[in-house]
């Protein structure tokens, strides 16, 4: 074998080994997933649901928060739903639904505003005190979040600060003052993270960073509260863009990015920026409060997160595409993983 043949053979062998490792990892993960599904079917729904149970859910204006609040109302629970706007579609629909189901208590909450957080705490604790000794705090669901697409260089200081304030700092500042009450009632804590907490995605650098940090905080909180019998649940909902208004302000964010860029940056990115914006415009339209279809995988996963009698530390809603890609990310060599990430997100490239 000549030297030229040898130099061509070694990279081919290395690439083949990489694919074997990926295939082995996927097969192992499939086996684990099948076992998890078996035990999931055996999990019991909580029989402890009703008017004596209170659940606190953030971000109920639309999306997951709205759907979680709706499910809890249908279960006959008392729901403290926090909304950024009391006149939002989600707040109005939940108020209407509560006339014939469980009880709703709306609380205005802006997670970027420390004063708003403190005011919300006061309202919540006052409500629980009025409810009486027979009423139990069932759970606190940290769902509120914002997302902004855009390359790191495009982001203004405000567009960096906002998701950090809402997704991470605001979530912590909202939860920590309630921990004493949570511990007293052994209420479950549910924290919504993201697949981005496992693998950062280009164009979502800040969102990925906040969710990765939130995942670490959730992990630590779970270990701290375990001796007190408090279950801490991480919920990874998978793709729910079309069920949510999480990026409903994306076009406004693009305007802010363009205004923030220097003339030199605008000349450099012009064509790419416009292709990027045009690609996302039909996907990131503002959406109202929409119910998730009951035959949707996400719907059944949300129900387990809320109502499983013995909750698990992590719940993941994984369409097959997510499952295949994210398990490939875990075992692929770095150079191959980066290519797979770009293929997964399928965004315009420079």
XYZ file of C-alpha atoms in Angstrom, residues 18-342:
325
model
C -17.143 7.746 14.652
C -20.313 6.518 12.954
C -20.055 3.170 14.795
C -19.832 5.037 18.113
C -22.871 7.148 17.166
C -24.859 4.073 16.107
C -23.955 2.268 19.327
C -24.966 5.259 21.391
C -28.304 5.563 19.594
C -29.085 1.851 20.059
C -28.259 2.056 23.778
C -30.365 5.165 24.191
C -33.270 3.514 22.327
C -33.182 0.617 24.779
C -33.220 3.032 27.715
C -36.109 4.972 26.140
C -38.184 1.803 25.707
C -37.655 0.916 29.382
C -38.631 4.461 30.390
C -41.832 4.238 28.337
C -42.680 0.938 30.038
C -42.401 2.472 33.491
C -44.162 5.640 32.364
C -47.258 3.628 31.477
C -47.209 2.196 34.991
C -46.944 5.611 36.670
C -49.990 6.548 38.681
C -51.848 9.785 38.235
C -52.147 11.669 41.478
C -55.459 11.031 43.198
C -54.867 14.063 45.394
C -56.181 16.670 42.936
C -59.032 19.003 43.838
C -60.103 22.299 45.363
C -57.864 21.860 48.401
C -54.759 22.025 46.201
C -53.180 25.256 44.953
C -50.718 25.422 42.059
C -48.722 28.515 41.092
C -47.827 28.816 37.394
C -45.809 31.608 35.789
C -46.179 32.865 32.220
C -49.852 32.054 31.653
C -50.506 34.667 28.948
C -50.048 31.962 26.291
C -48.201 28.754 25.446
C -47.269 26.120 28.014
C -48.229 28.243 31.016
C -51.708 28.846 29.650
C -52.173 25.138 28.876
C -50.875 24.031 32.284
C -53.207 26.448 34.065
C -56.121 25.230 31.940
C -55.376 21.571 32.760
C -55.179 22.316 36.484
C -58.478 24.222 36.384
C -60.110 21.268 34.622
C -58.786 19.049 37.430
C -60.720 21.245 39.885
C -57.655 22.877 41.427
C -57.070 26.398 42.659
C -54.684 28.058 40.201
C -52.574 31.123 40.903
C -51.700 32.167 37.355
C -49.127 34.898 36.817
C -49.461 36.950 33.650
C -47.421 39.807 32.255
C -50.670 41.474 31.165
C -53.972 40.989 32.992
C -55.816 41.729 29.725
C -53.907 39.136 27.675
C -55.864 36.510 25.765
C -54.623 33.801 28.126
C -55.735 35.703 31.236
C -59.180 36.367 29.747
C -59.722 32.770 28.619
C -58.564 31.311 31.947
C -60.892 33.657 33.817
C -63.774 32.506 31.644
C -62.874 28.830 32.103
C -62.668 29.149 35.891
C -66.389 30.024 36.016
C -67.185 26.339 35.420
C -64.035 24.541 36.680
C -61.499 25.253 39.432
C -60.756 28.608 41.001
C -58.427 31.117 39.340
C -56.441 33.878 41.003
C -54.603 36.145 38.548
C -51.387 37.869 39.588
C -49.502 40.396 37.461
C -45.813 39.532 37.236
C -42.916 41.055 35.318
C -39.814 38.962 36.011
C -37.507 41.779 34.902
C -38.852 44.015 37.694
C -37.821 43.250 41.285
C -40.711 45.360 42.624
C -43.208 43.359 40.546
C -41.774 40.097 41.909
C -42.079 41.306 45.512
C -45.638 42.485 44.916
C -46.526 39.086 43.433
C -45.081 37.322 46.496
C -47.185 39.482 48.787
C -50.368 38.680 46.801
C -49.612 34.936 46.707
C -48.824 34.608 50.421
C -51.886 36.683 51.296
C -54.061 34.389 49.150
C -52.643 31.247 50.803
C -53.231 32.730 54.277
C -56.876 33.517 53.410
C -57.433 30.034 51.942
C -57.202 28.421 55.373
C -55.365 25.452 56.934
C -57.116 22.800 54.828
C -55.689 24.182 51.593
C -52.337 22.782 50.473
C -49.751 24.273 48.132
C -49.503 21.540 45.509
C -46.811 22.958 43.256
C -44.912 25.897 41.780
C -44.334 25.813 38.024
C -41.635 28.123 36.656
C -42.573 28.400 33.007
C -42.197 32.066 31.988
C -39.434 32.629 29.420
C -38.456 34.737 26.425
C -36.479 33.762 23.321
C -34.581 35.900 20.853
C -33.042 34.558 17.634
C -29.945 36.295 16.347
C -26.184 35.925 16.143
C -24.253 37.054 19.215
C -22.679 40.011 17.407
C -26.112 41.388 16.526
C -27.479 41.532 20.059
C -27.837 44.856 21.818
C -27.145 45.002 25.578
C -30.938 45.047 26.132
C -31.430 41.878 24.068
C -28.756 40.127 26.151
C -30.064 41.407 29.473
C -33.756 40.592 28.883
C -33.568 36.764 28.564
C -31.035 36.591 31.395
C -33.383 38.609 33.621
C -36.537 36.645 32.717
C -35.318 33.093 32.128
C -32.725 32.885 34.886
C -32.503 35.675 37.461
C -36.253 36.359 37.556
C -37.028 32.653 37.935
C -34.615 32.363 40.858
C -35.848 35.546 42.543
C -39.459 34.432 42.178
C -38.854 30.917 43.543
C -36.439 31.398 46.456
C -38.783 33.467 48.724
C -41.433 30.743 48.284
C -39.160 27.871 49.328
C -40.165 28.005 52.989
C -43.848 27.588 52.040
C -42.932 24.933 49.439
C -40.961 22.959 52.037
C -43.766 23.259 54.580
C -46.296 21.752 52.148
C -43.840 19.456 50.340
C -45.065 20.983 47.093
C -43.449 19.981 43.831
C -41.309 22.492 41.954
C -41.437 22.276 38.174
C -38.832 24.220 36.197
C -39.172 24.371 32.416
C -35.773 24.253 30.726
C -35.037 23.319 27.110
C -33.152 20.933 24.862
C -30.888 23.965 24.381
C -29.679 23.365 27.947
C -28.101 20.117 26.670
C -26.736 21.424 23.366
C -26.398 25.136 22.639
C -27.723 26.209 19.252
C -26.254 28.886 16.966
C -28.555 31.887 16.827
C -29.807 31.121 20.347
C -26.599 31.683 22.304
C -28.120 33.695 25.171
C -31.286 31.577 25.381
C -29.133 28.417 25.457
C -26.897 29.909 28.155
C -29.856 30.842 30.381
C -31.447 27.416 30.062
C -28.137 25.624 30.736
C -27.671 27.732 33.876
C -31.280 27.076 34.888
C -30.711 23.361 34.454
C -27.693 23.501 36.802
C -29.683 25.488 39.363
C -32.532 22.973 39.151
C -30.102 20.115 39.743
C -28.668 21.767 42.852
C -32.131 22.676 44.141
C -33.282 19.070 43.742
C -30.412 17.802 45.912
C -30.908 20.520 48.542
C -34.635 19.894 48.904
C -34.584 16.081 48.691
C -34.084 15.651 52.482
C -37.287 17.664 53.028
C -39.400 15.504 50.716
C -39.760 18.241 48.073
C -39.687 16.905 44.493
C -37.899 19.187 42.018
C -38.794 18.441 38.411
C -36.987 19.582 35.274
C -39.320 19.672 32.278
C -37.816 19.725 28.764
C -40.799 20.311 26.454
C -39.129 19.899 23.062
C -40.483 21.793 20.079
C -43.459 23.949 21.040
C -42.855 27.049 18.896
C -46.279 26.791 17.257
C -48.013 26.367 20.633
C -46.403 29.452 22.119
C -45.845 33.172 21.814
C -42.271 32.814 23.091
C -40.758 34.486 20.023
C -43.755 36.615 19.065
C -41.661 39.815 19.309
C -38.875 38.538 17.059
C -39.498 41.058 14.266
C -39.279 43.880 16.803
C -35.993 42.373 18.040
C -34.623 42.326 14.483
C -35.395 46.041 14.180
C -33.504 46.663 17.421
C -30.538 44.589 16.204
C -30.309 46.500 12.931
C -30.495 49.807 14.760
C -27.754 48.668 17.161
C -25.298 47.543 14.453
C -22.564 49.838 13.185
C -22.534 50.843 9.512
C -19.619 48.465 8.974
C -21.551 45.548 10.494
C -24.625 46.344 8.376
C -22.552 46.247 5.184
C -20.920 42.980 6.232
C -24.107 41.149 7.314
C -26.691 42.790 5.023
C -27.628 39.856 2.755
C -27.323 37.221 5.488
C -29.294 39.285 8.004
C -32.165 39.771 5.534
C -32.247 36.080 4.602
C -32.233 35.193 8.319
C -35.049 37.623 9.064
C -37.185 36.546 6.089
C -36.796 32.886 7.077
C -38.058 33.475 10.616
C -40.815 35.986 9.864
C -43.568 33.414 9.069
C -42.475 31.179 11.981
C -42.306 33.856 14.672
C -45.662 35.531 14.270
C -47.475 36.565 17.473
C -49.811 33.802 18.627
C -52.673 33.921 21.080
C -53.614 31.415 23.753
C -54.085 28.096 21.958
C -54.906 24.700 23.436
C -52.488 21.859 22.720
C -54.342 19.005 21.009
C -55.000 16.076 23.326
C -53.441 13.645 20.829
C -50.229 15.687 20.832
C -47.243 14.077 22.573
C -46.645 17.354 24.403
C -50.128 17.279 25.956
C -49.611 13.866 27.574
C -46.161 14.851 28.790
C -47.485 18.036 30.423
C -50.168 15.978 32.195
C -47.520 13.633 33.615
C -45.399 16.550 34.786
C -48.367 18.062 36.612
C -50.231 15.035 37.894
C -47.940 11.996 38.273
C -48.340 10.860 41.865
C -44.617 10.087 42.139
C -42.920 12.659 39.959
C -39.608 11.986 38.227
C -36.605 14.336 38.338
C -36.699 14.888 34.561
C -39.469 14.767 31.960
C -38.581 15.128 28.296
C -40.957 15.524 25.391
C -38.905 14.305 22.452
C -40.233 14.021 18.917
C -38.204 11.392 17.094
C -36.203 14.035 15.228
C -35.106 15.599 18.518
C -34.347 12.216 20.034
C -32.115 11.114 17.135
C -30.215 14.385 16.808
C -29.653 15.062 20.514
C -28.361 11.583 21.163
C -26.077 11.913 18.145
C -24.783 15.218 19.593
C -23.772 13.399 22.788
C -21.462 10.907 21.086
C -20.307 12.580 17.875
C -16.775 14.010 17.547
C -16.795 17.809 17.812
C -16.316 18.512 14.087
C -19.141 16.162 13.141
C -21.355 17.399 15.982
C -21.150 21.011 14.755
C -22.310 19.913 11.298
C -25.171 17.924 12.822
C -26.232 20.921 14.939
C -26.415 23.153 11.845
